[in-house]
Amino acid sequence: MDFWDELFGTQPDPPTAVTLVTGAAALLLVLSGEPWRLARNVITIVHEAGHALVAVLVGRRLRGITLHSDTSGVTVSRGKPTGPGMVLTAFAGYVAPSLIGLGLAALMIAGKITLLLWVMTALMLAVLIMIRNVYGVLSVVLTGAVLVTVSLVTSPQVQAAFACLVAWFLLFGGVRPVWELQAKRRRRQARDSDADQLARLTGAPGLFWVAMFMLISLGAMVVGGMWLLEPVIAT
C-alpha cells in the first residue's frame, strides 16, 4: 500500500537551484559532441517508441524495433502501406521525445515525480519486448536499469533532480535531431528519412514535414520549459 501511495502521491518541487542546474546541464549535453552522441541513444529509443505506439494505436501490427550503434533505429510494422494510419506512424518518431518531455514536465509541476520515473521505466519495458537486436537490448536494459535504480535506491531529492534532468533533456534533445535531419537531407544522405517517407505518402514536400517536426519540438520545448521554470519565476 505504501508503494501505491508513494506512486500516486505528490512530492515537493525540486529547489530552484536544482531546476536551473539540471536545465543548464541538459542543454550543454545536447549541444556537446561525443557526450551527445552517447546520450542520443535515449532520444532514439523514445523516437522508435513513438513510431511503435502510434502504429499499435492505428491498428497496425508491430513486428519489432532495431536500434543501431550509430544512434539510428528502425521500427517495422505491418498494415496498409498508405493512408492516415501510415502517415501518423511515420510522423510520430521525431515529435515523440519532445511530446514525452512535455508530458514529463506536466508531471513534474504536478508533483508526480515518482510516477514520472515509473512511467519512463514502463516505457523502457514496453520497448524492450519489441527489440530485435543485441545492441538494442543492451541500450534499453541499461537505460531501464538507471531508471529503476534511481526510483528504488535514491532519496526523494535525488529522484527530483534526476526527473527534472530527464524532462529537460527530452525537451532540448527533441530539437537537435530535427536540425540534424535537415542537414543530412541537404547533403542527400537521408533519402529514406521519415520526412521523405511522409513526402511520398502525402505529396507534401519533405521540407514541409521537417518544418512541422521543428515547430512541434520547439513549441514543446518552450511550453515545457515554462512549466518547469514556473516555481522559479514564482519566487
mmCIF file of C-alpha atoms in Angstrom:
data_model
loop_
_atom_site.group_PDB
_atom_site.id
_atom_site.type_symbol
_atom_site.label_atom_id
_atom_site.label_comp_id
_atom_site.label_asym_id
_atom_site.label_seq_id
_atom_site.Cartn_x
_atom_site.Cartn_y
_atom_site.Cartn_z
ATOM 1 C CA MET A 1 0.000 0.000 0.000
ATOM 2 C CA ASP A 2 2.899 2.340 0.757
ATOM 3 C CA PHE A 3 4.218 1.825 -2.775
ATOM 4 C CA TRP A 4 0.915 2.855 -4.362
ATOM 5 C CA ASP A 5 0.597 5.827 -2.030
ATOM 6 C CA GLU A 6 4.099 6.917 -2.979
ATOM 7 C CA LEU A 7 3.499 6.258 -6.689
ATOM 8 C CA PHE A 8 0.386 8.392 -6.964
ATOM 9 C CA GLY A 9 1.231 10.785 -4.129
ATOM 10 C CA THR A 10 2.599 14.283 -4.530
ATOM 11 C CA GLN A 11 6.236 15.123 -3.957
ATOM 12 C CA PRO A 12 7.616 18.632 -3.418
ATOM 13 C CA ASP A 13 9.123 20.573 -6.320
ATOM 14 C CA PRO A 14 12.916 20.446 -6.563
ATOM 15 C CA PRO A 15 14.731 23.537 -5.269
ATOM 16 C CA THR A 16 15.162 26.436 -7.672
ATOM 17 C CA ALA A 17 18.884 25.797 -7.994
ATOM 18 C CA VAL A 18 18.253 22.172 -8.993
ATOM 19 C CA THR A 19 15.797 23.181 -11.726
ATOM 20 C CA LEU A 20 18.250 25.687 -13.166
ATOM 21 C CA VAL A 21 21.335 23.472 -12.893
ATOM 22 C CA THR A 22 19.648 20.426 -14.449
ATOM 23 C CA GLY A 23 18.293 22.584 -17.258
ATOM 24 C CA ALA A 24 21.732 24.007 -17.968
ATOM 25 C CA ALA A 25 23.302 20.533 -17.788
ATOM 26 C CA ALA A 26 20.739 19.105 -20.223
ATOM 27 C CA LEU A 27 21.292 21.979 -22.654
ATOM 28 C CA LEU A 28 25.079 21.573 -22.527
ATOM 29 C CA LEU A 29 24.704 17.832 -23.114
ATOM 30 C CA VAL A 30 22.515 18.368 -26.179
ATOM 31 C CA LEU A 31 24.943 20.951 -27.576
ATOM 32 C CA SER A 32 28.027 18.822 -26.910
ATOM 33 C CA GLY A 33 29.906 16.491 -29.239
ATOM 34 C CA GLU A 34 30.738 12.985 -28.078
ATOM 35 C CA PRO A 35 28.554 13.116 -24.913
ATOM 36 C CA TRP A 36 25.563 13.968 -27.128
ATOM 37 C CA ARG A 37 26.325 11.045 -29.427
ATOM 38 C CA LEU A 38 26.101 8.694 -26.453
ATOM 39 C CA ALA A 39 23.062 10.366 -24.884
ATOM 40 C CA ARG A 40 21.315 10.440 -28.253
ATOM 41 C CA ASN A 41 20.658 6.714 -27.842
ATOM 42 C CA VAL A 42 17.958 7.672 -25.334
ATOM 43 C CA ILE A 43 16.367 10.006 -27.878
ATOM 44 C CA THR A 44 16.443 7.186 -30.443
ATOM 45 C CA ILE A 45 14.717 4.810 -28.022
ATOM 46 C CA VAL A 46 11.930 7.337 -27.450
ATOM 47 C CA HIS A 47 11.775 8.127 -31.192
ATOM 48 C CA GLU A 48 11.228 4.467 -32.092
ATOM 49 C CA ALA A 49 8.803 4.057 -29.184
ATOM 50 C CA GLY A 50 6.760 6.872 -30.725
ATOM 51 C CA HIS A 51 6.571 5.053 -34.047
ATOM 52 C CA ALA A 52 5.667 1.799 -32.282
ATOM 53 C CA LEU A 53 2.969 3.291 -30.040
ATOM 54 C CA VAL A 54 1.193 5.090 -32.865
ATOM 55 C CA ALA A 55 1.454 2.026 -35.116
ATOM 56 C CA VAL A 56 -0.397 -0.004 -32.493
ATOM 57 C CA LEU A 57 -2.960 2.756 -31.869
ATOM 58 C CA VAL A 58 -3.872 2.985 -35.574
ATOM 59 C CA GLY A 59 -4.274 -0.772 -35.861
ATOM 60 C CA ARG A 60 -1.013 -1.781 -37.481
ATOM 61 C CA ARG A 61 0.789 -4.958 -36.386
ATOM 62 C CA LEU A 62 4.079 -4.158 -34.703
ATOM 63 C CA ARG A 63 6.828 -6.556 -35.779
ATOM 64 C CA GLY A 64 9.879 -5.206 -33.989
ATOM 65 C CA ILE A 65 12.337 -2.407 -33.218
ATOM 66 C CA THR A 66 16.027 -2.344 -34.074
ATOM 67 C CA LEU A 67 18.500 0.121 -32.537
ATOM 68 C CA HIS A 68 21.953 0.695 -34.024
ATOM 69 C CA SER A 69 25.236 1.903 -32.515
ATOM 70 C CA ASP A 70 25.227 4.959 -34.822
ATOM 71 C CA THR A 71 22.068 6.072 -32.898
ATOM 72 C CA SER A 72 19.757 5.264 -35.805
ATOM 73 C CA GLY A 73 16.811 2.924 -35.442
ATOM 74 C CA VAL A 74 14.077 1.156 -37.380
ATOM 75 C CA THR A 75 10.547 0.225 -36.342
ATOM 76 C CA VAL A 76 8.801 -2.331 -38.536
ATOM 77 C CA SER A 77 5.022 -2.696 -38.580
ATOM 78 C CA ARG A 78 2.608 -4.458 -40.914
ATOM 79 C CA GLY A 79 -0.516 -2.965 -42.378
ATOM 80 C CA LYS A 80 -1.793 -0.814 -45.212
ATOM 81 C CA PRO A 81 1.259 0.895 -46.796
ATOM 82 C CA THR A 82 -0.618 4.141 -47.402
ATOM 83 C CA GLY A 83 -3.352 6.168 -45.743
ATOM 84 C CA PRO A 84 -3.746 8.137 -42.497
ATOM 85 C CA GLY A 85 -2.521 5.304 -40.254
ATOM 86 C CA MET A 86 0.800 5.059 -42.062
ATOM 87 C CA VAL A 87 1.155 8.849 -42.145
ATOM 88 C CA LEU A 88 0.613 9.107 -38.398
ATOM 89 C CA THR A 89 3.040 6.267 -37.750
ATOM 90 C CA ALA A 90 5.771 7.896 -39.849
ATOM 91 C CA PHE A 91 5.118 11.313 -38.286
ATOM 92 C CA ALA A 92 5.298 10.151 -34.672
ATOM 93 C CA GLY A 93 9.022 9.457 -34.360
ATOM 94 C CA TYR A 94 10.625 12.879 -34.467
ATOM 95 C CA VAL A 95 8.000 14.524 -32.269
ATOM 96 C CA ALA A 96 7.898 11.746 -29.652
ATOM 97 C CA PRO A 97 10.856 12.916 -27.475
ATOM 98 C CA SER A 98 9.517 16.470 -27.308
ATOM 99 C CA LEU A 99 5.930 15.439 -26.560
ATOM 100 C CA ILE A 100 7.006 12.916 -23.924
ATOM 101 C CA GLY A 101 9.279 15.569 -22.441
ATOM 102 C CA LEU A 102 6.258 17.885 -22.323
ATOM 103 C CA GLY A 103 4.264 15.185 -20.543
ATOM 104 C CA LEU A 104 7.062 14.660 -18.039
ATOM 105 C CA ALA A 105 7.229 18.408 -17.406
ATOM 106 C CA ALA A 106 3.486 18.331 -16.668
ATOM 107 C CA LEU A 107 4.023 15.519 -14.156
ATOM 108 C CA MET A 108 6.882 17.482 -12.591
ATOM 109 C CA ILE A 109 4.795 20.589 -11.968
ATOM 110 C CA ALA A 110 2.016 18.375 -10.577
ATOM 111 C CA GLY A 111 4.487 16.920 -8.077
ATOM 112 C CA LYS A 112 4.189 13.386 -9.516
ATOM 113 C CA ILE A 113 7.920 12.724 -9.549
ATOM 114 C CA THR A 114 7.767 9.051 -8.545
ATOM 115 C CA LEU A 115 5.031 8.414 -11.109
ATOM 116 C CA LEU A 116 7.177 10.146 -13.737
ATOM 117 C CA LEU A 117 10.112 7.800 -13.095
ATOM 118 C CA TRP A 118 7.958 4.672 -13.223
ATOM 119 C CA VAL A 119 6.198 5.836 -16.401
ATOM 120 C CA MET A 120 9.615 6.069 -18.037
ATOM 121 C CA THR A 121 10.537 2.637 -16.677
ATOM 122 C CA ALA A 122 7.318 1.157 -18.091
ATOM 123 C CA LEU A 123 8.136 2.742 -21.456
ATOM 124 C CA MET A 124 11.557 1.059 -21.434
ATOM 125 C CA LEU A 125 9.975 -2.309 -20.611
ATOM 126 C CA ALA A 126 7.437 -1.965 -23.426
ATOM 127 C CA VAL A 127 10.207 -1.114 -25.891
ATOM 128 C CA LEU A 128 12.415 -3.962 -24.648
ATOM 129 C CA ILE A 129 9.764 -6.531 -25.526
ATOM 130 C CA MET A 130 9.889 -5.437 -29.158
ATOM 131 C CA ILE A 131 13.670 -5.056 -29.572
ATOM 132 C CA ARG A 132 15.127 -7.404 -32.184
ATOM 133 C CA ASN A 133 18.914 -6.933 -31.898
ATOM 134 C CA VAL A 134 21.583 -7.269 -29.204
ATOM 135 C CA TYR A 135 22.721 -3.643 -29.231
ATOM 136 C CA GLY A 136 19.129 -2.505 -28.838
ATOM 137 C CA VAL A 137 18.581 -4.838 -25.879
ATOM 138 C CA LEU A 138 21.728 -3.575 -24.173
ATOM 139 C CA SER A 139 20.752 0.076 -24.730
ATOM 140 C CA VAL A 140 17.247 -0.341 -23.363
ATOM 141 C CA VAL A 141 18.300 -2.540 -20.428
ATOM 142 C CA LEU A 142 20.996 -0.052 -19.391
ATOM 143 C CA THR A 143 18.590 2.877 -19.611
ATOM 144 C CA GLY A 144 15.915 0.975 -17.702
ATOM 145 C CA ALA A 145 18.427 -0.101 -15.031
ATOM 146 C CA VAL A 146 19.337 3.529 -14.381
ATOM 147 C CA LEU A 147 15.665 4.451 -14.020
ATOM 148 C CA VAL A 148 14.927 1.539 -11.667
ATOM 149 C CA THR A 149 17.994 2.268 -9.542
ATOM 150 C CA VAL A 150 17.082 5.918 -9.149
ATOM 151 C CA SER A 151 13.460 5.023 -8.368
ATOM 152 C CA LEU A 152 14.233 2.380 -5.733
ATOM 153 C CA VAL A 153 17.542 3.345 -4.151
ATOM 154 C CA THR A 154 17.983 7.105 -4.137
ATOM 155 C CA SER A 155 16.468 9.782 -1.910
ATOM 156 C CA PRO A 156 13.452 11.888 -2.943
ATOM 157 C CA GLN A 157 15.800 14.820 -3.534
ATOM 158 C CA VAL A 158 17.942 12.838 -5.967
ATOM 159 C CA GLN A 159 14.828 11.480 -7.685
ATOM 160 C CA ALA A 160 13.508 15.007 -8.155
ATOM 161 C CA ALA A 161 16.800 16.216 -9.631
ATOM 162 C CA PHE A 162 17.045 13.216 -11.956
ATOM 163 C CA ALA A 163 13.434 13.546 -13.110
ATOM 164 C CA CYS A 164 13.991 17.221 -13.818
ATOM 165 C CA LEU A 165 17.130 16.402 -15.810
ATOM 166 C CA VAL A 166 15.270 13.791 -17.884
ATOM 167 C CA ALA A 167 12.425 16.206 -18.649
ATOM 168 C CA TRP A 168 14.834 18.952 -19.698
ATOM 169 C CA PHE A 169 16.897 16.516 -21.770
ATOM 170 C CA LEU A 170 13.905 15.275 -23.756
ATOM 171 C CA LEU A 171 12.668 18.823 -24.341
ATOM 172 C CA PHE A 172 16.058 20.047 -25.588
ATOM 173 C CA GLY A 173 17.025 16.732 -27.141
ATOM 174 C CA GLY A 174 13.903 16.609 -29.278
ATOM 175 C CA VAL A 175 15.031 19.655 -31.266
ATOM 176 C CA ARG A 176 18.582 18.753 -32.323
ATOM 177 C CA PRO A 177 17.699 15.577 -34.288
ATOM 178 C CA VAL A 178 15.291 17.572 -36.448
ATOM 179 C CA TRP A 179 18.074 20.033 -37.243
ATOM 180 C CA GLU A 180 20.425 17.134 -37.979
ATOM 181 C CA LEU A 181 17.798 15.549 -40.213
ATOM 182 C CA GLN A 182 17.550 18.593 -42.451
ATOM 183 C CA ALA A 183 21.347 18.881 -42.591
ATOM 184 C CA LYS A 184 21.513 15.285 -43.864
ATOM 185 C CA ARG A 185 18.714 15.942 -46.338
ATOM 186 C CA ARG A 186 20.642 18.905 -47.761
ATOM 187 C CA ARG A 187 23.594 16.568 -48.331
ATOM 188 C CA ARG A 188 21.215 13.986 -49.852
ATOM 189 C CA GLN A 189 22.106 11.481 -47.128
ATOM 190 C CA ALA A 190 18.584 10.820 -45.846
ATOM 191 C CA ARG A 191 16.504 9.738 -48.822
ATOM 192 C CA ASP A 192 14.510 7.297 -46.689
ATOM 193 C CA SER A 193 14.057 9.604 -43.692
ATOM 194 C CA ASP A 194 10.690 9.964 -42.001
ATOM 195 C CA ALA A 195 10.218 13.330 -43.717
ATOM 196 C CA ASP A 196 10.880 11.837 -47.151
ATOM 197 C CA GLN A 197 8.605 8.885 -46.458
ATOM 198 C CA LEU A 198 5.884 11.356 -45.494
ATOM 199 C CA ALA A 199 6.542 13.277 -48.708
ATOM 200 C CA ARG A 200 5.964 10.128 -50.749
ATOM 201 C CA LEU A 201 2.859 9.254 -48.733
ATOM 202 C CA THR A 202 1.210 12.665 -48.894
ATOM 203 C CA GLY A 203 2.698 14.601 -51.799
ATOM 204 C CA ALA A 204 3.736 17.442 -49.453
ATOM 205 C CA PRO A 205 7.472 18.182 -49.737
ATOM 206 C CA GLY A 206 9.884 16.727 -47.199
ATOM 207 C CA LEU A 207 10.860 20.211 -46.060
ATOM 208 C CA PHE A 208 7.259 20.810 -45.004
ATOM 209 C CA TRP A 209 7.401 17.784 -42.715
ATOM 210 C CA VAL A 210 10.762 18.819 -41.287
ATOM 211 C CA ALA A 211 9.222 22.227 -40.528
ATOM 212 C CA MET A 212 6.306 20.513 -38.789
ATOM 213 C CA PHE A 213 8.695 18.410 -36.692
ATOM 214 C CA MET A 214 10.624 21.537 -35.733
ATOM 215 C CA LEU A 215 7.513 23.585 -34.943
ATOM 216 C CA ILE A 216 6.181 20.922 -32.577
ATOM 217 C CA SER A 217 9.572 20.298 -30.977
ATOM 218 C CA LEU A 218 10.236 23.994 -30.377
ATOM 219 C CA GLY A 219 6.695 24.527 -29.111
ATOM 220 C CA ALA A 220 7.010 21.653 -26.640
ATOM 221 C CA MET A 221 10.405 22.943 -25.508
ATOM 222 C CA VAL A 222 9.048 26.442 -24.845
ATOM 223 C CA VAL A 223 5.869 25.306 -23.075
ATOM 224 C CA GLY A 224 7.588 22.544 -21.113
ATOM 225 C CA GLY A 225 10.411 24.877 -20.157
ATOM 226 C CA MET A 226 7.935 27.453 -18.884
ATOM 227 C CA TRP A 227 6.221 24.782 -16.797
ATOM 228 C CA LEU A 228 9.488 23.596 -15.286
ATOM 229 C CA LEU A 229 10.569 27.171 -14.575
ATOM 230 C CA GLU A 230 7.201 28.198 -13.122
ATOM 231 C CA PRO A 231 8.289 27.673 -9.481
ATOM 232 C CA VAL A 232 11.475 29.618 -10.233
ATOM 233 C CA ILE A 233 9.571 32.527 -11.765
ATOM 234 C CA ALA A 234 7.074 32.490 -8.892
ATOM 235 C CA THR A 235 9.892 33.074 -6.401
#
